[in-house]
CSV table of C-alpha atoms in Angstrom, one decimal:
chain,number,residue,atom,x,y,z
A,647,UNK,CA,0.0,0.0,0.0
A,648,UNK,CA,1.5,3.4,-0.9
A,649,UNK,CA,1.7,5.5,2.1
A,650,UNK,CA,3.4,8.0,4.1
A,651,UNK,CA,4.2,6.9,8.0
A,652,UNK,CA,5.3,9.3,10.5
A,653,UNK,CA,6.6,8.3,13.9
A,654,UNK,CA,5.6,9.6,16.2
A,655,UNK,CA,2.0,10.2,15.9
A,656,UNK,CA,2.1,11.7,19.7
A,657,UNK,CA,4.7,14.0,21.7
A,658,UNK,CA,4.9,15.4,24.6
A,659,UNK,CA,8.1,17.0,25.8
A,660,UNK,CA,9.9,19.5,27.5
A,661,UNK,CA,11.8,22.5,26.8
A,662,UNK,CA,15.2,22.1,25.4
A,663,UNK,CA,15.4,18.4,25.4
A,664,UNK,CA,15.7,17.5,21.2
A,665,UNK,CA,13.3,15.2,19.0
A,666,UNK,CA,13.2,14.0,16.0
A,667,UNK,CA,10.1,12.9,14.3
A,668,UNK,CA,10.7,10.7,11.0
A,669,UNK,CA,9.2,10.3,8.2
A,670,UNK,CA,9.4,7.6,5.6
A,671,UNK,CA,7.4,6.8,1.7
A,672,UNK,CA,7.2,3.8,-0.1
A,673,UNK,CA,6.4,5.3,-3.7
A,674,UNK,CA,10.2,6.3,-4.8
A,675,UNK,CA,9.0,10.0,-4.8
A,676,UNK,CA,11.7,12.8,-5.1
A,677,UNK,CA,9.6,15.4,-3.8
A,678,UNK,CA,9.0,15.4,0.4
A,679,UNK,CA,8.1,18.2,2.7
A,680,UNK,CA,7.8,19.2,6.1
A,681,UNK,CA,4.0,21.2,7.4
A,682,UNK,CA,2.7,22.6,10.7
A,683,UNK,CA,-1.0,23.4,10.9
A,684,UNK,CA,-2.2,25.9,13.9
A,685,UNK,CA,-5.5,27.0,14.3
A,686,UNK,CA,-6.3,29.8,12.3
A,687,UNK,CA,-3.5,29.5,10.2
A,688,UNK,CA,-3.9,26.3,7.8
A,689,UNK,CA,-1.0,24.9,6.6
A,690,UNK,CA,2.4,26.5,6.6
A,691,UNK,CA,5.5,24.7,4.9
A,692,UNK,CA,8.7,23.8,7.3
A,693,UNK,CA,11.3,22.8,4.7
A,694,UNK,CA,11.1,21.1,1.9
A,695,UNK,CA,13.4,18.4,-0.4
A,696,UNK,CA,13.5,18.1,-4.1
A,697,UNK,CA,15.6,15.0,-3.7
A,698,UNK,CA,18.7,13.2,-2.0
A,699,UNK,CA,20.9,15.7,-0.2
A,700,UNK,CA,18.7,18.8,-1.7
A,701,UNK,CA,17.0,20.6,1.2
A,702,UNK,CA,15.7,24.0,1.6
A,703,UNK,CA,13.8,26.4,3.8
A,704,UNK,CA,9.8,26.7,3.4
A,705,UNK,CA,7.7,29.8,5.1
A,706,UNK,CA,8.2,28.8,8.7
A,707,UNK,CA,11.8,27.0,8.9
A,708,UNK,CA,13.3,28.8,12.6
A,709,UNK,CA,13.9,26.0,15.0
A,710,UNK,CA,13.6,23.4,12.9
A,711,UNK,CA,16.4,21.2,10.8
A,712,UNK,CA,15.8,18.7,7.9
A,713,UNK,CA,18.5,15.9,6.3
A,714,UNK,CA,17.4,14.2,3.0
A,715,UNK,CA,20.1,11.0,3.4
A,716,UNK,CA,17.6,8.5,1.4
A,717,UNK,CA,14.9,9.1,-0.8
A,718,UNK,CA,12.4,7.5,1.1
A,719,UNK,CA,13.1,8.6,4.4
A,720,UNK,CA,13.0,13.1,5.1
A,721,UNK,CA,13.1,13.2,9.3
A,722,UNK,CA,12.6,16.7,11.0
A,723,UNK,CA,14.7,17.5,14.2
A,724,UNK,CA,14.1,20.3,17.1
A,725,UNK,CA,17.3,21.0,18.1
A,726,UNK,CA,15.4,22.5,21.1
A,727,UNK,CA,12.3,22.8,20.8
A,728,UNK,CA,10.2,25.5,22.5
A,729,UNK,CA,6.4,25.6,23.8
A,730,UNK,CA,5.8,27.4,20.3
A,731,UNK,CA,6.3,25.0,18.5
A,732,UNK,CA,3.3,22.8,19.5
A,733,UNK,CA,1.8,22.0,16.8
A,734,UNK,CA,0.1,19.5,14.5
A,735,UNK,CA,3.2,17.9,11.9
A,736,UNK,CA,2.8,17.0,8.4
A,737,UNK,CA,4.7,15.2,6.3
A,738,UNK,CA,4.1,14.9,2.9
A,739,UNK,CA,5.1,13.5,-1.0
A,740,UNK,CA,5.0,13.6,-4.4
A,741,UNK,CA,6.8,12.6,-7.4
A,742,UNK,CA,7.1,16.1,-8.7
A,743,UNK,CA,7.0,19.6,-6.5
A,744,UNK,CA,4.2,21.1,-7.9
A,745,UNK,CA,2.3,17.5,-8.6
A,746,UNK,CA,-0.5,16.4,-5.7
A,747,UNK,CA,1.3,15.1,-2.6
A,748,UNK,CA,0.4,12.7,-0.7
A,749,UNK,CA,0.3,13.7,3.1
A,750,UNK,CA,1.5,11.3,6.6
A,751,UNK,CA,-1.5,10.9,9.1
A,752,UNK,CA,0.4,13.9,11.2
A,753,UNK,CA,1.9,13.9,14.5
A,754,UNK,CA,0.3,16.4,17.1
A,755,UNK,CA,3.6,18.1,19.2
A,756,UNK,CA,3.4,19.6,22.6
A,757,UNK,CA,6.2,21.0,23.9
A,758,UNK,CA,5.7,22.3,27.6
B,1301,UNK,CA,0.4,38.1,3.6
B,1302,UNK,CA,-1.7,35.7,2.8
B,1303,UNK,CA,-1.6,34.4,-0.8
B,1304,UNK,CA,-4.2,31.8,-0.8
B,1305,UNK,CA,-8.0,32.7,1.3
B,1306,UNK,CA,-10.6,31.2,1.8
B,1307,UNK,CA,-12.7,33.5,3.5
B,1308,UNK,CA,-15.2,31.1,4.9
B,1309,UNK,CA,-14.9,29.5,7.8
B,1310,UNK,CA,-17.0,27.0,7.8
B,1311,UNK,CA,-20.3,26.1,5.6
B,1312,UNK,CA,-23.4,24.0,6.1
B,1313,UNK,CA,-25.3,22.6,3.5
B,1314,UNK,CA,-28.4,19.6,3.9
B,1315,UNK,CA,-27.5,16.6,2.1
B,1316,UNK,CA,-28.5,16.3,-1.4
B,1317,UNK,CA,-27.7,20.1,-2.2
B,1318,UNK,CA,-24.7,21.9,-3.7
B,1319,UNK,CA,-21.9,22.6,-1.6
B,1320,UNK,CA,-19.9,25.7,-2.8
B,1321,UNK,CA,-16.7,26.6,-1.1
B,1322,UNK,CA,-14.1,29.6,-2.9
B,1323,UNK,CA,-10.9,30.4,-3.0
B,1324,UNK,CA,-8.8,33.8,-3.6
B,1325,UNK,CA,-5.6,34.1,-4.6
B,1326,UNK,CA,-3.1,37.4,-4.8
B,1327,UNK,CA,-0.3,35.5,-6.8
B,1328,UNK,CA,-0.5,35.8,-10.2
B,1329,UNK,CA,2.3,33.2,-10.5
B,1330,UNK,CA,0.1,30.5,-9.5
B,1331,UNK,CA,-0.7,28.3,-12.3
B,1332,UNK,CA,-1.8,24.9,-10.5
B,1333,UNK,CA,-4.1,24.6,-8.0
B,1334,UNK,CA,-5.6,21.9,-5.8
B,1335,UNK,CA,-8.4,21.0,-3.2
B,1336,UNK,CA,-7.6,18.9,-0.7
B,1337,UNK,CA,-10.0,17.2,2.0
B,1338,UNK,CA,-9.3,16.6,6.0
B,1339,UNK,CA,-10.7,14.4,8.6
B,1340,UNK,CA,-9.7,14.9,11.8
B,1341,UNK,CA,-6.9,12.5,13.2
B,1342,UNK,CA,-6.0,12.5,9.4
B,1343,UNK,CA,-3.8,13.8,6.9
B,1344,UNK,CA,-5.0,15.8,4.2
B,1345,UNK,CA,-5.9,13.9,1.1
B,1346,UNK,CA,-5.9,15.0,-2.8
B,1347,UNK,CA,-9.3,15.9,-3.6
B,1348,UNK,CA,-9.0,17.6,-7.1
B,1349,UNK,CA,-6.7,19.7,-8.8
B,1350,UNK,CA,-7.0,22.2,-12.1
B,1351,UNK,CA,-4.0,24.0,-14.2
B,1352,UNK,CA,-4.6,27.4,-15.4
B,1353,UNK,CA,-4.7,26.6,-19.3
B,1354,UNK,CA,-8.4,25.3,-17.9
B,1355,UNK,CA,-11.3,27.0,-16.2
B,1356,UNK,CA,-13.1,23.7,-15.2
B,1357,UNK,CA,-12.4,20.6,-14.3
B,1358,UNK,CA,-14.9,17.5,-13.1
B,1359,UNK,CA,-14.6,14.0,-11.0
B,1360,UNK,CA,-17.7,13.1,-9.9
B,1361,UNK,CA,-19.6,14.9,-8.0
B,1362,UNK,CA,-16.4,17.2,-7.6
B,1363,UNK,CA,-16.2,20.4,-9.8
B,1364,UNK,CA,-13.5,23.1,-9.5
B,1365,UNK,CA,-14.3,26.0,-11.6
B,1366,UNK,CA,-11.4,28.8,-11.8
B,1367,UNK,CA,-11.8,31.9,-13.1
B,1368,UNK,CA,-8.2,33.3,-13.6
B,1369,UNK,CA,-9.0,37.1,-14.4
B,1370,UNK,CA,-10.4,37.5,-11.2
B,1371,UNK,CA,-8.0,35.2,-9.1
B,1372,UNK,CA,-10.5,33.0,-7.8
B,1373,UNK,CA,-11.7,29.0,-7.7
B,1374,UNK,CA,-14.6,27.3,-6.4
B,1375,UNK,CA,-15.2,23.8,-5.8
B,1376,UNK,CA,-18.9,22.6,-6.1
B,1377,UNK,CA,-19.7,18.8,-4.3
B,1378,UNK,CA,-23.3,17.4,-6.1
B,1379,UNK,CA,-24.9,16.7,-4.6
B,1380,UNK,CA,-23.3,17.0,-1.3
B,1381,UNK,CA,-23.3,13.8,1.5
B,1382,UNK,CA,-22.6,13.8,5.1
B,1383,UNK,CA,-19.4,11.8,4.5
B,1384,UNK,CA,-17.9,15.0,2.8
B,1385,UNK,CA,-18.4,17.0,6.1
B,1386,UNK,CA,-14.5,17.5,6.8
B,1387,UNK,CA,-11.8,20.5,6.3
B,1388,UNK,CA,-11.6,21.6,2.8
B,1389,UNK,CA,-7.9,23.5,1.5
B,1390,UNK,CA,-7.3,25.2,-1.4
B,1391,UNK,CA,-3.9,25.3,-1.9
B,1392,UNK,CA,-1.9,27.0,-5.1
B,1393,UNK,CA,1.5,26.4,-6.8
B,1394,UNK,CA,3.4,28.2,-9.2
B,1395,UNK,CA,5.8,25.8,-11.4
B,1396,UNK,CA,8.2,28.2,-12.5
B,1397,UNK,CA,9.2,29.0,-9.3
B,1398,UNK,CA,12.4,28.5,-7.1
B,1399,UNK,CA,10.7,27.0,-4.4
B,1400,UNK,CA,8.3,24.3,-5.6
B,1401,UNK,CA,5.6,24.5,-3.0
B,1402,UNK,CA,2.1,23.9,-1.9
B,1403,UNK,CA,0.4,27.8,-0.5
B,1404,UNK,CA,-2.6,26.8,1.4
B,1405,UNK,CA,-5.3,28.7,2.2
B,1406,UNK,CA,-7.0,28.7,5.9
B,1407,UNK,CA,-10.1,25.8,4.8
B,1408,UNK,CA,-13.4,25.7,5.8
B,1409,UNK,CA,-15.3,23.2,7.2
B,1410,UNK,CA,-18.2,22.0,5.6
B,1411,UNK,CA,-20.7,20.3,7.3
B,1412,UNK,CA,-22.7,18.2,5.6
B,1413,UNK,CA,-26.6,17.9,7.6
B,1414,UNK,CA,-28.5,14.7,7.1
């Protein structure tokens, strides 16, 4: 089945003390990016990957770091993370940028 | 600043009847353009998408309509069922850009009344 897991689905941390929530496909896509969705504000790209070792900054990227080391696999670290960046995580897909992407079921941070 | 709205948030409609949800844009680089539906506990999921050499396109009961002159797109549901009650984004791309992304707008939730 062609899917996009993310692990975890659930956080809850402290301040300061680093994560790293992964993300892996299964359909070869070059294409993978990194969301956060807060009320009120939709959906607002992290960073984003148009393929092996090719990473770069979206709309929201402070705090946040990326690596690209396989295709399949696009894992976003808090170096520290901070209470604002509670959120609701998206990772997502596609075998082109501006193609459809195909989005993880989302892991909901909560960094106290 | 906000390239993609949608400027409703949220929309009931009884089952059986059209379900009409817009989008703005302010980007007149954007020349794809996508709906995608949410369930809560879920990730979004493609919905239906239209390129700006069109002004319609049609799956089903799922219509987008875009009307480029005045920067806007619609997506009409017929006839509309409770099992489309869920988060709706629009979300915009332009293809000759440096960054290849997805601008979403805000979505509204349509619920859909038995």
């Amino acid at each position: 089945e062609a899917q996009v897991t993310q692990n975890p689905r659930y956080l809850i941390t402290v301040t300061g003390k680093k994560l790293t929530v992964t993300c892996s496909q299964n359909m070869n896509h070059e294409y993978m990016s990194w969301y956060r969705q807060d009320p009120g504000l939709g959906l607002r790209q992290i960073y984003y990957s148009m393929n092996v070792e090719v990473t770069d900054k979206g709309d929201v990227p402070e705090g946040y770091k990326v690596s690209r080391k396989e295709k399949r696999n696009f894992p976003l670290i808090l170096e520290s993370p901070s209470p604002n960046q509670t959120s609701l995580y998206f990772c997502a897909s596609s075998s082109a940028a501006y193609n459809e992407q195909f989005f993880g079921p989302g892991t909901r941070l909560t960094v106290l | 600043d906000q390239q993609v709205k949608q400027n409703s948030p949220s929309l009931s409609v009884q089952e059986g009847r059209i379900s009409i949800l817009n989008c703005d844009y302010t980007n007149s680089m954007f020349d794809y353009f996508l709906w995608y539906k949410k369930y809560p506990a879920e990730g979004p999921t493609f919905l239906i998408s239209i390129s700006s050499i069109k002004d319609k396109n049609e799956d089903g009961r799922f219509t987008v309509f875009l009307n480029k002159s005045a920067k806007h797109l619609s997506l009409h549901i017929v006839p509309s069922q409770p099992g489309d009650s869920a988060v709706y984004f629009c979300a915009a791309s332009s293809s000759g850009g440096s960054n290849y992304k997805l601008t979403f707008g805000k979505g509204t939730l349509l619920t859909v009344n038995p």
